[in-house]
Amino acid sequence: MSFDFFAPCPRGLEAALAAELAETAQRRLPPGALQVGAEVPGGVHFRGSWAGGIAANLHSRIASRVLLKIAQRPYRSEQDIYALAREQQWEKWFSANETIRIDITAIKSPLRSLEFATLRVKDAICDRMRDKAGARPSVDTAYPDVRVFAFLTANECTLYLDTSGEPLFKRGWRLDKGAAPLRENLAAGILRLTGWTPGTPLYDPMCGSGTFLAEAAQVALDIAPGLDRRFGFESLKQADMAAWRHLKSEANTARNLAQSKTGDLLIYGSDISDVMLEKARANFKRAGFGSVTLKQLDARNMTPPSAAPGILVANPPYGERIEVRGRNARGEARPTARERRGDEDGASSEGFRRAKDEAPDAEFFQAFGDTLKQRFTGWRAFVLTSDRKLPGQLRLREAAKTPLYNGALECRLFRFDLIAGSVRQRPAGGGANPAAGNDDAG
Ligand SMILES: C[S@@+](CC[C@H](N)C(=O)[O-])C[C@H]1O[C@@H](n2cnc3c(N)ncnc32)[C@H](O)[C@@H]1O
């Protein structure tokens, strides 16, 4: 049996996700089990069997979720949406004992209240279940067993069952978050855009809780990102649990095989804050990435961690003074504004938002740029930031820039090629270079 799936992802990573899904289809599955379809802003369609949907959940590092299409029809009112949801055979997917949550996303929908539309989908499912199963499921917005998504365009409503449950960027290994951790799927997508492959040195000189490094280590150690977590499809009656057991056992074998190989991963991180490094170490230990090398260091003083050149990737702090994240004169780690507020989860959408009265530390970026130019010949550096003026501050000319979204925040992934004798420099404070407007990350 074949289904239509949709895998949402951070905007800007659609092509990377499509390529990753195509690789998953080739490496792990029988022909036709996962056929990659159209890329649309914010995700990729694919068609396939349960095995395909499950493999995407287990192996995708870039998707946020895997949604299974249940129905699609034109609509004009909330009543049309109610009718569409009421017709679906929900009782074949879950029982009335399970809890549900409904979410609606809309683009150009004429409806006045999405909240009301959400309620109508919930009513329709409950009415259907009461009719067919004699009882209705309750709603649990925090920890639902089953999630239903409705996607509304100007005139079409699509209903999906979520096969992922918790979003896929929750890999299950992170307990200690940093102040502004990147989402794992954004970090994994960026790694793919850098062209990094295992065996090439990888260095993050502002690694924080180590998201880039952890994602790279998982690739190097062939650890399927979903191996240590649960999925929404486990609560769905029709899910092919035999396929799940098979895919999981294959993924476990691959991990055991890769972990039995010794050798340096050539994955390195440093950060000025030893508090952050402790968090990274604790996370890595829990996840079994022992051989990632971490060092406490100011990025202005960094030196290449390997003899051979490689790829440097970083998302520097933005909007808070650089030294705020280091240590004060007495050597105590100072909390960031966000740490003081205890706001850990908003990081991905707010991570770099600039506080009005705080200028980014221009001096720091100038010194960081100088260090790149002087010491990192032969390396390629990728820097994710929402500050479009970053190349000017580094006094480096970007070789490419890729627009990406960190939650709602529009960012750029700048690429700098630090080639001997030909580092393209730009004067401090120089504006954007129209000639360098290559939007490929390639
Ligand atoms: C936006 S966070 C990076 C988050 C990281 N990518 C993660 O996923 O956890 C920026 C990091 O830069 C570090 N940092 C700030 N100033 C620094 C400096 N001068 N040298 C090295 N690291 C610095 C901070 O401690 C923080 O961990």
CSV table of C-alpha atoms and ligand atoms in Angstrom, one decimal:
chain,number,residue,atom,x,y,z
A,1,MET,CA,0.0,0.0,0.0
A,2,SER,CA,1.3,3.4,-0.9
A,3,PHE,CA,0.7,6.8,0.8
A,4,ASP,CA,1.5,10.4,0.2
A,5,PHE,CA,3.8,12.0,2.8
A,6,PHE,CA,5.0,15.5,3.4
A,7,ALA,CA,8.2,16.2,5.3
A,8,PRO,CA,8.4,19.8,6.5
A,9,CYS,CA,11.9,21.3,7.2
A,10,PRO,CA,13.5,24.6,8.0
A,11,ARG,CA,13.0,27.0,5.0
A,12,GLY,CA,16.1,27.0,2.8
A,13,LEU,CA,16.8,23.3,3.3
A,14,GLU,CA,14.3,21.9,0.9
A,15,ALA,CA,16.8,20.7,-1.7
A,16,ALA,CA,19.1,19.3,1.0
A,17,LEU,CA,16.1,17.3,2.4
A,18,ALA,CA,15.1,16.1,-1.0
A,19,ALA,CA,18.7,14.8,-1.6
A,20,GLU,CA,18.8,13.2,1.8
A,21,LEU,CA,15.4,11.4,1.3
A,22,ALA,CA,16.7,10.2,-2.1
A,23,GLU,CA,19.7,8.7,-0.4
A,24,THR,CA,17.6,7.1,2.3
A,25,ALA,CA,15.5,5.5,-0.5
A,26,GLN,CA,18.6,4.1,-2.2
A,27,ARG,CA,20.5,2.9,0.8
A,28,ARG,CA,17.9,1.2,2.9
A,29,LEU,CA,14.8,0.4,1.1
A,30,PRO,CA,13.3,-1.7,-1.8
A,31,PRO,CA,12.6,0.2,-5.0
A,32,GLY,CA,9.5,2.4,-4.8
A,33,ALA,CA,9.3,2.4,-1.0
A,34,LEU,CA,10.2,6.1,-0.9
A,35,GLN,CA,9.8,8.2,-4.1
A,36,VAL,CA,10.8,11.8,-3.6
A,37,GLY,CA,8.3,14.3,-5.1
A,38,ALA,CA,8.1,18.0,-5.3
A,39,GLU,CA,10.0,20.5,-3.2
A,40,VAL,CA,7.8,23.3,-1.9
A,41,PRO,CA,8.7,26.2,0.4
A,42,GLY,CA,9.2,24.6,3.8
A,43,GLY,CA,9.2,20.9,2.9
A,44,VAL,CA,9.3,18.0,0.4
A,45,HIS,CA,6.5,15.7,-0.8
A,46,PHE,CA,7.2,12.0,-1.2
A,47,ARG,CA,5.2,8.9,-1.9
A,48,GLY,CA,5.8,5.5,-0.5
A,49,SER,CA,5.0,2.5,1.7
A,50,TRP,CA,4.9,2.5,5.5
A,51,ALA,CA,8.6,1.3,5.3
A,52,GLY,CA,9.3,4.5,3.4
A,53,GLY,CA,7.6,6.8,5.9
A,54,ILE,CA,9.2,5.0,8.8
A,55,ALA,CA,12.7,5.1,7.2
A,56,ALA,CA,12.2,8.9,6.7
A,57,ASN,CA,11.4,9.3,10.4
A,58,LEU,CA,14.4,7.1,11.4
A,59,HIS,CA,17.0,8.5,9.0
A,60,SER,CA,16.2,12.0,8.2
A,61,ARG,CA,18.4,14.5,9.9
A,62,ILE,CA,16.8,17.5,8.2
A,63,ALA,CA,13.0,16.9,8.2
A,64,SER,CA,11.1,18.4,11.1
A,65,ARG,CA,8.3,15.8,10.8
A,66,VAL,CA,6.9,13.2,8.5
A,67,LEU,CA,3.2,13.8,7.8
A,68,LEU,CA,0.9,11.2,6.2
A,69,LYS,CA,-1.8,12.6,3.9
A,70,ILE,CA,-5.3,11.5,4.9
A,71,ALA,CA,-7.5,13.7,2.7
A,72,GLN,CA,-7.5,16.9,0.5
A,73,ARG,CA,-10.4,18.9,-0.8
A,74,PRO,CA,-11.3,22.4,-1.8
A,75,TYR,CA,-13.1,24.4,1.1
A,76,ARG,CA,-14.7,27.7,1.6
A,77,SER,CA,-15.8,27.6,5.2
A,78,GLU,CA,-15.1,26.0,8.5
A,79,GLN,CA,-18.2,23.8,7.8
A,80,ASP,CA,-16.4,22.4,4.7
A,81,ILE,CA,-13.4,21.5,6.8
A,82,TYR,CA,-15.7,19.9,9.5
A,83,ALA,CA,-17.3,17.8,6.7
A,84,LEU,CA,-14.0,16.7,5.3
A,85,ALA,CA,-12.7,15.7,8.7
A,86,ARG,CA,-16.0,14.0,9.7
A,87,GLU,CA,-15.8,11.7,6.6
A,88,GLN,CA,-12.4,10.3,7.4
A,89,GLN,CA,-12.0,6.8,9.0
A,90,TRP,CA,-10.1,7.9,12.1
A,91,GLU,CA,-11.3,4.8,13.9
A,92,LYS,CA,-9.1,2.8,11.7
A,93,TRP,CA,-6.0,4.8,12.8
A,94,PHE,CA,-6.5,5.2,16.6
A,95,SER,CA,-8.9,4.3,19.4
A,96,ALA,CA,-11.0,6.6,21.5
A,97,ASN,CA,-8.7,5.9,24.5
A,98,GLU,CA,-5.9,7.8,22.8
A,99,THR,CA,-5.5,11.5,23.2
A,100,ILE,CA,-5.3,13.9,20.3
A,101,ARG,CA,-4.0,17.3,19.3
A,102,ILE,CA,-5.0,19.3,16.3
A,103,ASP,CA,-2.7,21.9,14.6
A,104,ILE,CA,-3.6,24.1,11.6
A,105,THR,CA,-1.1,26.0,9.4
A,106,ALA,CA,-2.6,28.3,6.8
A,107,ILE,CA,-1.3,30.3,3.8
A,108,LYS,CA,-3.7,32.9,2.4
A,109,SER,CA,-6.7,31.2,4.0
A,110,PRO,CA,-9.8,33.3,3.8
A,111,LEU,CA,-11.0,32.0,7.2
A,112,ARG,CA,-11.2,34.6,10.0
A,113,SER,CA,-10.2,32.3,12.9
A,114,LEU,CA,-7.8,29.4,12.6
A,115,GLU,CA,-8.6,28.7,16.3
A,116,PHE,CA,-12.3,28.1,15.3
A,117,ALA,CA,-11.2,25.9,12.4
A,118,THR,CA,-9.0,23.9,14.7
A,119,LEU,CA,-12.0,23.3,17.0
A,120,ARG,CA,-14.1,22.2,14.1
A,121,VAL,CA,-11.5,19.6,13.1
A,122,LYS,CA,-11.4,18.4,16.7
A,123,ASP,CA,-15.3,18.3,16.8
A,124,ALA,CA,-15.4,16.3,13.5
A,125,ILE,CA,-12.9,13.7,14.7
A,126,CYS,CA,-14.7,13.4,18.1
A,127,ASP,CA,-18.2,13.1,16.5
A,128,ARG,CA,-16.9,10.5,14.1
A,129,MET,CA,-15.3,8.5,16.8
A,130,ARG,CA,-18.4,8.7,19.0
A,131,ASP,CA,-20.5,7.4,16.2
A,132,LYS,CA,-18.2,4.6,15.1
A,133,ALA,CA,-16.4,3.6,18.3
A,134,GLY,CA,-18.9,4.7,21.0
A,135,ALA,CA,-16.6,7.1,22.7
A,136,ARG,CA,-14.6,10.2,21.8
A,137,PRO,CA,-10.8,10.8,22.4
A,138,SER,CA,-9.8,13.6,24.7
A,139,VAL,CA,-7.5,16.4,23.8
A,140,ASP,CA,-4.0,16.6,25.2
A,141,THR,CA,-2.0,19.5,23.8
A,142,ALA,CA,1.1,18.7,25.7
A,143,TYR,CA,1.7,15.0,25.2
A,144,PRO,CA,-0.9,13.7,22.7
A,145,ASP,CA,-0.8,10.1,21.4
A,146,VAL,CA,-2.0,11.3,18.0
A,147,ARG,CA,-1.4,14.6,16.2
A,148,VAL,CA,-3.6,15.7,13.3
A,149,PHE,CA,-2.4,18.5,11.1
A,150,ALA,CA,-4.6,20.6,8.8
A,151,PHE,CA,-2.9,22.7,6.1
A,152,LEU,CA,-5.0,25.4,4.5
A,153,THR,CA,-4.2,27.3,1.3
A,154,ALA,CA,-6.6,29.9,-0.2
A,155,ASN,CA,-9.0,27.2,-1.3
A,156,GLU,CA,-7.8,23.8,-0.4
A,157,CYS,CA,-7.7,21.9,2.9
A,158,THR,CA,-5.3,18.9,3.5
A,159,LEU,CA,-5.5,16.7,6.5
A,160,TYR,CA,-2.5,14.8,7.7
A,161,LEU,CA,-1.7,12.4,10.5
A,162,ASP,CA,1.7,13.1,12.1
A,163,THR,CA,3.8,9.9,12.0
A,164,SER,CA,6.7,11.6,14.0
A,165,GLY,CA,5.1,12.7,17.3
A,166,GLU,CA,7.7,14.9,18.9
A,167,PRO,CA,9.5,16.9,16.2
A,168,LEU,CA,12.4,15.0,14.6
A,169,PHE,CA,15.0,17.6,15.7
A,170,LYS,CA,14.6,16.1,19.1
A,171,ARG,CA,17.0,13.3,18.8
A,172,GLY,CA,16.8,12.1,22.3
A,173,TRP,CA,20.4,12.7,23.4
A,174,ARG,CA,20.3,16.4,24.5
A,175,LEU,CA,19.6,17.0,28.1
A,176,ASP,CA,21.9,20.0,28.7
A,177,LYS,CA,21.0,22.8,26.4
A,178,GLY,CA,23.1,25.8,25.8
A,179,ALA,CA,21.9,29.3,25.9
A,180,ALA,CA,21.1,29.4,22.2
A,181,PRO,CA,21.4,25.9,20.7
A,182,LEU,CA,20.7,25.5,17.1
A,183,ARG,CA,18.0,23.1,16.2
A,184,GLU,CA,19.5,19.8,15.3
A,185,ASN,CA,17.9,19.6,11.9
A,186,LEU,CA,19.0,23.1,10.9
A,187,ALA,CA,22.6,22.2,12.0
A,188,ALA,CA,22.4,18.9,10.0
A,189,GLY,CA,21.1,20.7,6.9
A,190,ILE,CA,23.9,23.3,7.2
A,191,LEU,CA,26.5,20.5,7.5
A,192,ARG,CA,25.1,19.1,4.2
A,193,LEU,CA,25.3,22.5,2.6
A,194,THR,CA,29.0,22.8,3.6
A,195,GLY,CA,29.7,19.6,1.6
A,196,TRP,CA,31.5,18.1,4.7
A,197,THR,CA,31.9,14.4,4.7
A,198,PRO,CA,33.4,12.1,7.4
A,199,GLY,CA,37.2,12.0,7.3
A,200,THR,CA,37.4,15.8,6.5
A,201,PRO,CA,38.4,17.8,9.6
A,202,LEU,CA,35.5,19.8,11.0
A,203,TYR,CA,35.9,22.6,13.5
A,204,ASP,CA,33.3,24.8,15.3
A,205,PRO,CA,35.2,27.5,17.3
A,206,MET,CA,32.0,28.7,19.0
A,207,CYS,CA,30.5,25.3,19.5
A,208,GLY,CA,28.3,26.0,22.6
A,209,SER,CA,26.4,22.9,23.4
A,210,GLY,CA,27.9,21.3,20.3
A,211,THR,CA,25.0,20.8,17.9
A,212,PHE,CA,27.1,20.9,14.7
A,213,LEU,CA,29.6,18.5,16.2
A,214,ALA,CA,27.0,16.1,17.5
A,215,GLU,CA,25.3,16.0,14.1
A,216,ALA,CA,28.6,15.4,12.4
A,217,ALA,CA,29.6,12.7,14.9
A,218,GLN,CA,26.3,10.9,14.2
A,219,VAL,CA,27.0,11.0,10.5
A,220,ALA,CA,30.6,9.7,11.0
A,221,LEU,CA,29.4,7.0,13.3
A,222,ASP,CA,26.5,6.0,11.1
A,223,ILE,CA,24.0,6.6,13.9
A,224,ALA,CA,20.5,7.0,12.6
A,225,PRO,CA,19.2,10.2,14.2
A,226,GLY,CA,15.9,8.5,15.3
A,227,LEU,CA,17.4,5.4,16.9
A,228,ASP,CA,17.0,6.5,20.5
A,229,ARG,CA,13.5,8.0,20.4
A,230,ARG,CA,9.8,7.1,20.0
A,231,PHE,CA,7.6,8.1,17.1
A,232,GLY,CA,4.0,9.0,16.6
A,233,PHE,CA,3.4,6.1,14.2
A,234,GLU,CA,3.9,3.7,17.1
A,235,SER,CA,0.4,4.8,18.3
A,236,LEU,CA,-1.2,4.3,14.9
A,237,LYS,CA,-3.2,1.1,14.4
A,238,GLN,CA,-2.2,0.6,10.7
A,239,ALA,CA,1.5,1.3,11.0
A,240,ASP,CA,3.7,-1.5,9.8
A,241,MET,CA,5.5,-2.4,13.0
A,242,ALA,CA,7.3,-5.3,11.3
A,243,ALA,CA,8.9,-2.8,9.0
A,244,TRP,CA,9.8,-0.7,12.0
A,245,ARG,CA,11.5,-3.5,13.8
A,246,HIS,CA,13.4,-4.5,10.7
A,247,LEU,CA,14.7,-0.9,10.0
A,248,LYS,CA,15.5,-0.3,13.7
A,249,SER,CA,17.5,-3.6,13.9
A,250,GLU,CA,19.4,-2.6,10.7
A,251,ALA,CA,20.2,0.8,12.1
A,252,ASN,CA,21.4,-0.7,15.4
A,253,THR,CA,23.7,-3.1,13.5
A,254,ALA,CA,25.1,-0.1,11.5
A,255,ARG,CA,25.7,1.8,14.7
A,256,ASN,CA,27.4,-1.1,16.5
A,257,LEU,CA,29.6,-1.7,13.4
A,258,ALA,CA,30.7,1.9,13.2
A,259,GLN,CA,31.4,2.2,16.9
A,260,SER,CA,33.6,-0.9,16.9
A,261,LYS,CA,35.9,1.0,14.5
A,262,THR,CA,38.4,3.1,16.3
A,263,GLY,CA,40.1,6.2,14.9
A,264,ASP,CA,39.9,9.9,15.2
A,265,LEU,CA,36.7,11.4,13.9
A,266,LEU,CA,38.6,14.7,13.1
A,267,ILE,CA,35.7,16.6,14.7
A,268,TYR,CA,36.7,19.5,16.9
A,269,GLY,CA,35.0,22.2,18.9
A,270,SER,CA,36.0,25.0,21.2
A,271,ASP,CA,34.2,27.8,23.0
A,272,ILE,CA,35.1,30.6,25.4
A,273,SER,CA,32.7,29.3,28.0
A,274,ASP,CA,33.7,26.2,29.9
A,275,VAL,CA,30.1,26.1,31.2
A,276,MET,CA,29.0,25.5,27.6
A,277,LEU,CA,31.7,23.0,27.1
A,278,GLU,CA,30.6,21.0,30.1
A,279,LYS,CA,27.1,20.9,28.7
A,280,ALA,CA,28.5,19.7,25.4
A,281,ARG,CA,30.7,17.0,27.1
A,282,ALA,CA,27.7,15.7,29.1
A,283,ASN,CA,25.6,15.5,26.0
A,284,PHE,CA,28.3,13.8,24.0
A,285,LYS,CA,29.0,11.3,26.7
A,286,ARG,CA,25.3,10.4,26.9
A,287,ALA,CA,25.1,10.0,23.1
A,288,GLY,CA,28.4,8.0,22.8
A,289,PHE,CA,30.4,10.5,20.8
A,290,GLY,CA,33.5,10.2,23.0
A,291,SER,CA,36.0,11.1,20.4
A,292,VAL,CA,34.9,14.6,19.7
A,293,THR,CA,37.7,16.9,20.8
A,294,LEU,CA,36.7,20.0,22.9
A,295,LYS,CA,38.8,22.9,24.1
A,296,GLN,CA,38.2,26.1,26.0
A,297,LEU,CA,39.4,28.9,23.8
A,298,ASP,CA,38.6,32.4,22.6
A,299,ALA,CA,37.9,32.1,18.9
A,300,ARG,CA,40.2,35.1,18.2
A,301,ASN,CA,43.1,32.9,19.4
A,302,MET,CA,42.1,29.7,17.6
A,303,THR,CA,44.5,27.7,15.5
A,304,PRO,CA,43.7,24.9,13.1
A,305,PRO,CA,43.0,21.8,15.1
A,306,SER,CA,44.3,19.4,12.4
A,307,ALA,CA,47.3,19.2,10.1
A,308,ALA,CA,45.1,19.0,7.0
A,309,PRO,CA,42.7,21.9,6.2
A,310,GLY,CA,39.0,21.2,6.5
A,311,ILE,CA,35.7,22.9,7.1
A,312,LEU,CA,35.0,25.5,9.8
A,313,VAL,CA,31.4,26.1,10.8
A,314,ALA,CA,30.0,28.4,13.4
A,315,ASN,CA,27.0,30.4,14.4
A,316,PRO,CA,28.5,33.2,16.5
A,317,PRO,CA,26.5,35.1,19.1
A,318,TYR,CA,24.7,38.1,17.7
A,319,GLY,CA,23.0,40.9,19.6
A,320,GLU,CA,24.7,40.2,22.9
A,321,ARG,CA,28.2,41.5,23.7
A,322,ILE,CA,30.6,38.7,23.0
A,323,GLU,CA,32.4,39.0,26.4
A,324,VAL,CA,29.0,38.5,28.2
A,325,ARG,CA,29.3,34.8,27.2
A,326,GLY,CA,32.8,34.4,28.5
A,327,ARG,CA,34.2,34.7,32.0
A,328,ASN,CA,34.5,37.8,34.2
A,329,ALA,CA,37.6,38.9,35.8
A,330,ARG,CA,37.2,36.5,38.7
A,331,GLY,CA,36.9,33.6,36.2
A,332,GLU,CA,33.3,33.0,36.9
A,333,ALA,CA,31.1,32.1,34.0
A,334,ARG,CA,28.6,34.8,33.4
A,335,PRO,CA,25.1,33.8,32.3
A,336,THR,CA,23.7,35.3,29.1
A,337,ALA,CA,20.5,37.4,29.3
A,338,ARG,CA,18.6,34.4,28.0
A,339,GLU,CA,20.1,32.1,30.7
A,340,ARG,CA,19.1,34.6,33.3
A,341,ARG,CA,15.5,34.5,32.0
A,342,GLY,CA,15.6,30.8,31.9
A,343,ASP,CA,14.3,30.9,28.4
A,344,GLU,CA,15.8,27.9,26.8
A,345,ASP,CA,13.4,26.8,24.2
A,346,GLY,CA,12.9,30.1,22.4
A,347,ALA,CA,16.5,30.0,21.3
A,348,SER,CA,15.9,28.7,17.8
A,349,SER,CA,13.6,31.5,16.8
A,350,GLU,CA,15.0,34.2,18.9
A,351,GLY,CA,18.6,33.1,19.2
A,352,PHE,CA,20.3,36.0,17.5
A,353,ARG,CA,17.7,38.7,17.9
A,354,ARG,CA,19.4,41.9,18.7
A,355,ALA,CA,18.8,43.7,21.9
A,356,LYS,CA,18.2,47.4,21.1
A,357,ASP,CA,20.9,48.8,23.3
A,358,GLU,CA,23.6,46.2,22.5
A,359,ALA,CA,25.8,46.5,19.5
A,360,PRO,CA,27.4,43.3,18.2
A,361,ASP,CA,31.1,43.3,19.1
A,362,ALA,CA,32.7,44.7,15.9
A,363,GLU,CA,36.2,44.4,17.4
A,364,PHE,CA,35.7,40.7,18.0
A,365,PHE,CA,34.6,40.0,14.5
A,366,GLN,CA,37.4,41.9,13.0
A,367,ALA,CA,39.9,39.9,15.1
A,368,PHE,CA,38.1,36.7,14.3
A,369,GLY,CA,38.3,37.5,10.6
A,370,ASP,CA,42.0,38.3,10.9
A,371,THR,CA,42.6,34.9,12.6
A,372,LEU,CA,40.8,33.2,9.8
A,373,LYS,CA,42.9,34.9,7.1
A,374,GLN,CA,46.2,34.5,8.9
A,375,ARG,CA,45.9,30.9,10.2
A,376,PHE,CA,43.3,29.0,8.3
A,377,THR,CA,44.7,28.9,4.8
A,378,GLY,CA,43.1,26.2,2.8
A,379,TRP,CA,40.0,26.0,5.0
A,380,ARG,CA,36.5,26.8,4.0
A,381,ALA,CA,34.6,28.7,6.7
A,382,PHE,CA,30.8,28.8,6.9
A,383,VAL,CA,29.2,31.2,9.3
A,384,LEU,CA,25.4,31.3,10.0
A,385,THR,CA,24.2,34.7,11.1
A,386,SER,CA,21.2,37.0,10.8
A,387,ASP,CA,23.6,39.9,10.4
A,388,ARG,CA,24.0,40.6,6.7
A,389,LYS,CA,26.9,42.9,7.4
A,390,LEU,CA,29.1,40.1,8.8
A,391,PRO,CA,31.4,39.8,5.8
A,392,GLY,CA,32.2,43.5,6.2
A,393,GLN,CA,32.9,43.1,9.9
A,394,LEU,CA,35.2,40.1,9.2
A,395,ARG,CA,36.8,42.0,6.3
A,396,LEU,CA,36.4,39.0,4.1
A,397,ARG,CA,34.4,38.7,0.9
A,398,GLU,CA,32.0,35.8,0.9
A,399,ALA,CA,32.3,33.2,-1.9
A,400,ALA,CA,28.6,32.3,-1.4
A,401,LYS,CA,25.6,33.1,0.8
A,402,THR,CA,22.5,31.0,1.3
A,403,PRO,CA,19.3,32.3,2.9
A,404,LEU,CA,18.1,30.1,5.7
A,405,TYR,CA,15.5,30.4,8.4
A,406,ASN,CA,16.4,29.8,12.1
A,407,GLY,CA,12.8,29.5,13.3
A,408,ALA,CA,11.2,32.7,12.1
A,409,LEU,CA,14.5,34.5,11.9
A,410,GLU,CA,15.9,35.1,8.4
A,411,CYS,CA,19.6,34.3,8.4
A,412,ARG,CA,22.4,33.8,5.9
A,413,LEU,CA,25.0,31.0,5.7
A,414,PHE,CA,28.1,32.8,4.4
A,415,ARG,CA,30.9,30.8,2.9
A,416,PHE,CA,34.5,32.1,2.9
A,417,ASP,CA,37.1,30.3,0.9
A,418,LEU,CA,40.5,30.9,2.7
A,419,ILE,CA,42.7,30.0,-0.3
A,420,ALA,CA,46.4,30.8,0.0
A,421,GLY,CA,47.3,34.1,-1.4
A,422,SER,CA,43.8,34.8,-2.7
A,423,VAL,CA,41.7,35.5,0.4
A,424,ARG,CA,39.4,38.0,-0.9
A,425,GLN,CA,39.3,40.9,1.5
A,426,ARG,CA,37.0,43.8,1.8
A,427,PRO,CA,37.4,47.0,3.7
A,428,ALA,CA,35.9,47.4,7.1
A,429,GLY,CA,32.3,48.5,7.0
A,430,GLY,CA,32.0,47.7,3.3
A,431,GLY,CA,28.5,47.1,2.1
A,432,ALA,CA,27.2,44.0,0.4
A,433,ASN,CA,28.9,43.1,-2.8
A,434,PRO,CA,26.4,42.7,-5.5
A,435,ALA,CA,28.9,40.7,-7.6
A,436,ALA,CA,29.1,38.2,-4.8
A,437,GLY,CA,25.4,37.6,-4.7
A,438,ASN,CA,25.7,33.9,-5.5
A,439,ASP,CA,22.9,32.2,-3.5
A,440,ASP,CA,24.3,28.7,-3.9
A,441,ALA,CA,26.0,27.2,-0.9
A,442,GLY,CA,28.0,25.1,-2.9
B,1,LIG,C1,24.9,31.1,19.3
B,1,LIG,S1,26.0,30.3,20.4
B,1,LIG,C2,26.4,28.8,19.5
B,1,LIG,C3,25.4,27.7,19.8
B,1,LIG,C4,25.9,26.4,19.3
B,1,LIG,N1,25.9,26.3,17.8
B,1,LIG,C5,24.9,25.3,19.8
B,1,LIG,O1,24.2,24.8,19.0
B,1,LIG,O2,24.8,25.2,21.0
B,1,LIG,C6,27.4,31.2,20.4
B,1,LIG,C7,28.6,30.6,21.2
B,1,LIG,O3,29.7,31.4,21.1
B,1,LIG,C8,30.4,31.4,22.3
B,1,LIG,N2,31.3,32.5,22.3
B,1,LIG,C9,31.1,33.8,22.6
B,1,LIG,N3,32.2,34.6,22.5
B,1,LIG,C10,33.2,33.8,22.2
B,1,LIG,C11,34.6,33.9,21.9
B,1,LIG,N4,35.1,35.1,22.0
B,1,LIG,N5,35.3,32.9,21.6
B,1,LIG,C12,34.7,31.6,21.5
B,1,LIG,N6,33.4,31.4,21.7
B,1,LIG,C13,32.6,32.5,22.0
B,1,LIG,C14,29.4,31.4,23.4
B,1,LIG,O4,29.9,30.9,24.6
B,1,LIG,C15,28.3,30.5,22.7
B,1,LIG,O5,28.4,29.2,23.2
